[in-house]
């Protein structure tokens, strides 16, 4: 049957999509929901190291904490969650004043970066689906 996708088709499309390491991680944690809060803490460390190596992050605790908070907001919060400075402070284990004064813009920029990367993942996988159907 033409047009019907199987699990194998999806797995093959993902494997041929040539995702970057960060894109692979985001696919696992966001799309496939393969994480807990504890795992996300470790995953955020891996993403932080990868972003440092590509020049998209600085090697500071502020950047590390911002990445973790952005990942939690992206992957684990309820639909009615509001990204207030207090909520972000609770997630990151920092004071709301630190979020307000220094981390808020960083968190927003990492959230935007992760959303952009997920859009790229979607485009790459969609391209592989269309290649399969041609």
mmCIF file of C-alpha atoms in Angstrom:
data_model
loop_
_atom_site.group_PDB
_atom_site.id
_atom_site.type_symbol
_atom_site.label_atom_id
_atom_site.label_comp_id
_atom_site.label_asym_id
_atom_site.label_seq_id
_atom_site.Cartn_x
_atom_site.Cartn_y
_atom_site.Cartn_z
ATOM 1 C CA UNK A 1 0.000 0.000 0.000
ATOM 2 C CA UNK A 2 1.437 3.311 -1.075
ATOM 3 C CA UNK A 3 1.359 6.161 1.430
ATOM 4 C CA UNK A 4 1.259 4.009 4.562
ATOM 5 C CA UNK A 5 4.223 4.518 6.881
ATOM 6 C CA UNK A 6 5.499 1.692 9.023
ATOM 7 C CA UNK A 7 7.675 1.899 12.104
ATOM 8 C CA UNK A 8 10.569 0.718 9.957
ATOM 9 C CA UNK A 9 9.963 3.580 7.496
ATOM 10 C CA UNK A 10 10.084 6.095 10.320
ATOM 11 C CA UNK A 11 13.247 4.603 11.838
ATOM 12 C CA UNK A 12 14.971 4.539 8.458
ATOM 13 C CA UNK A 13 13.943 8.138 7.742
ATOM 14 C CA UNK A 14 15.339 9.273 11.088
ATOM 15 C CA UNK A 15 18.593 7.389 10.535
ATOM 16 C CA UNK A 16 19.072 8.954 7.081
ATOM 17 C CA UNK A 17 18.175 12.467 8.280
ATOM 18 C CA UNK A 18 21.794 13.203 9.332
ATOM 19 C CA UNK A 19 20.906 14.873 12.604
ATOM 20 C CA UNK A 20 23.512 16.654 14.694
ATOM 21 C CA UNK A 21 24.217 15.411 18.219
ATOM 22 C CA UNK A 22 22.046 18.151 19.731
ATOM 23 C CA UNK A 23 19.247 17.426 17.270
ATOM 24 C CA UNK A 24 19.392 13.721 18.167
ATOM 25 C CA UNK A 25 19.200 14.517 21.873
ATOM 26 C CA UNK A 26 16.279 16.905 21.360
ATOM 27 C CA UNK A 27 14.474 14.306 19.254
ATOM 28 C CA UNK A 28 14.808 11.801 22.099
ATOM 29 C CA UNK A 29 13.749 14.098 24.924
ATOM 30 C CA UNK A 30 11.114 16.235 23.193
ATOM 31 C CA UNK A 31 9.511 14.090 20.536
ATOM 32 C CA UNK A 32 10.032 10.615 21.979
ATOM 33 C CA UNK A 33 9.675 11.804 25.620
ATOM 34 C CA UNK A 34 12.641 9.722 26.787
ATOM 35 C CA UNK A 35 13.461 11.534 29.997
ATOM 36 C CA UNK A 36 12.781 12.177 33.634
ATOM 37 C CA UNK A 37 13.779 15.276 35.590
ATOM 38 C CA UNK A 38 16.939 13.512 36.796
ATOM 39 C CA UNK A 39 17.868 12.368 33.297
ATOM 40 C CA UNK A 40 17.201 15.835 31.927
ATOM 41 C CA UNK A 41 19.778 17.265 34.342
ATOM 42 C CA UNK A 42 22.433 14.942 32.855
ATOM 43 C CA UNK A 43 21.218 15.567 29.317
ATOM 44 C CA UNK A 44 21.415 19.329 29.835
ATOM 45 C CA UNK A 45 25.087 18.902 30.790
ATOM 46 C CA UNK A 46 25.742 17.036 27.525
ATOM 47 C CA UNK A 47 23.934 19.694 25.507
ATOM 48 C CA UNK A 48 25.845 22.436 27.325
ATOM 49 C CA UNK A 49 29.191 20.809 26.459
ATOM 50 C CA UNK A 50 28.113 20.443 22.839
ATOM 51 C CA UNK A 51 26.991 24.080 22.657
ATOM 52 C CA UNK A 52 30.293 25.224 24.173
ATOM 53 C CA UNK A 53 32.218 23.251 21.545
ATOM 54 C CA UNK A 54 30.212 24.913 18.755
ATOM 55 C CA UNK A 55 30.583 28.393 20.255
ATOM 56 C CA UNK A 56 26.874 28.782 21.055
ATOM 57 C CA UNK A 57 27.314 28.853 24.834
ATOM 58 C CA UNK A 58 29.741 29.932 27.512
ATOM 59 C CA UNK A 59 31.213 27.611 30.127
ATOM 60 C CA UNK A 60 29.455 29.169 33.127
ATOM 61 C CA UNK A 61 26.963 27.992 35.737
ATOM 62 C CA UNK A 62 24.495 30.600 34.494
ATOM 63 C CA UNK A 63 24.482 29.110 31.002
ATOM 64 C CA UNK A 64 24.293 25.573 32.389
ATOM 65 C CA UNK A 65 21.333 26.434 34.618
ATOM 66 C CA UNK A 66 19.599 28.319 31.793
ATOM 67 C CA UNK A 67 19.931 25.329 29.463
ATOM 68 C CA UNK A 68 18.466 23.026 32.116
ATOM 69 C CA UNK A 69 15.508 25.337 32.782
ATOM 70 C CA UNK A 70 14.873 25.747 29.039
ATOM 71 C CA UNK A 71 14.885 21.964 28.539
ATOM 72 C CA UNK A 72 12.489 21.400 31.434
ATOM 73 C CA UNK A 73 10.147 24.072 30.056
ATOM 74 C CA UNK A 74 10.367 22.546 26.593
ATOM 75 C CA UNK A 75 9.935 18.901 27.561
ATOM 76 C CA UNK A 76 8.334 18.391 30.948
ATOM 77 C CA UNK A 77 5.982 21.164 32.017
ATOM 78 C CA UNK A 78 2.192 21.046 31.823
ATOM 79 C CA UNK A 79 0.329 22.885 29.092
ATOM 80 C CA UNK A 80 -0.918 25.524 31.533
ATOM 81 C CA UNK A 81 2.600 26.294 32.844
ATOM 82 C CA UNK A 82 3.559 29.981 32.938
ATOM 83 C CA UNK A 83 7.282 30.811 32.641
ATOM 84 C CA UNK A 84 7.366 33.265 35.533
ATOM 85 C CA UNK A 85 10.630 34.165 37.242
ATOM 86 C CA UNK A 86 9.440 32.309 40.351
ATOM 87 C CA UNK A 87 8.618 29.123 38.426
ATOM 88 C CA UNK A 88 11.917 29.271 36.582
ATOM 89 C CA UNK A 89 13.757 29.824 39.853
ATOM 90 C CA UNK A 90 12.072 26.772 41.370
ATOM 91 C CA UNK A 91 12.987 24.613 38.372
ATOM 92 C CA UNK A 92 16.620 25.733 38.382
ATOM 93 C CA UNK A 93 17.074 25.842 42.134
ATOM 94 C CA UNK A 94 18.015 29.524 42.056
ATOM 95 C CA UNK A 95 16.385 32.657 43.419
ATOM 96 C CA UNK A 96 13.734 34.367 41.367
ATOM 97 C CA UNK A 97 15.837 37.532 41.510
ATOM 98 C CA UNK A 98 18.711 35.777 39.737
ATOM 99 C CA UNK A 99 16.299 34.607 37.052
ATOM 100 C CA UNK A 100 14.856 38.108 36.745
ATOM 101 C CA UNK A 101 18.206 39.901 36.607
ATOM 102 C CA UNK A 102 20.475 37.493 34.755
ATOM 103 C CA UNK A 103 18.965 34.217 33.552
ATOM 104 C CA UNK A 104 15.641 35.170 31.957
ATOM 105 C CA UNK A 105 17.066 36.313 28.624
ATOM 106 C CA UNK A 106 19.440 33.332 28.501
ATOM 107 C CA UNK A 107 16.606 30.881 29.134
ATOM 108 C CA UNK A 108 14.522 32.513 26.393
ATOM 109 C CA UNK A 109 17.415 32.387 23.917
ATOM 110 C CA UNK A 110 18.081 28.699 24.624
ATOM 111 C CA UNK A 111 14.380 27.893 24.306
ATOM 112 C CA UNK A 112 14.375 29.618 20.924
ATOM 113 C CA UNK A 113 17.537 27.756 19.880
ATOM 114 C CA UNK A 114 16.012 24.399 20.851
ATOM 115 C CA UNK A 115 12.781 25.167 19.002
ATOM 116 C CA UNK A 116 14.789 26.144 15.910
ATOM 117 C CA UNK A 117 16.760 22.891 16.134
ATOM 118 C CA UNK A 118 13.526 20.901 16.443
ATOM 119 C CA UNK A 119 12.174 22.644 13.332
ATOM 120 C CA UNK A 120 15.330 21.590 11.496
ATOM 121 C CA UNK A 121 14.846 18.009 12.752
ATOM 122 C CA UNK A 122 11.292 18.057 11.447
ATOM 123 C CA UNK A 123 12.398 19.363 8.050
ATOM 124 C CA UNK A 124 15.186 16.779 7.744
ATOM 125 C CA UNK A 125 12.910 13.869 8.630
ATOM 126 C CA UNK A 126 10.129 15.156 6.348
ATOM 127 C CA UNK A 127 12.638 15.351 3.511
ATOM 128 C CA UNK A 128 13.549 11.717 4.083
ATOM 129 C CA UNK A 129 9.861 10.743 4.053
ATOM 130 C CA UNK A 130 9.401 12.495 0.722
ATOM 131 C CA UNK A 131 12.549 10.821 -0.649
ATOM 132 C CA UNK A 132 11.112 7.437 0.368
ATOM 133 C CA UNK A 133 7.833 8.132 -1.408
ATOM 134 C CA UNK A 134 9.537 9.146 -4.671
#
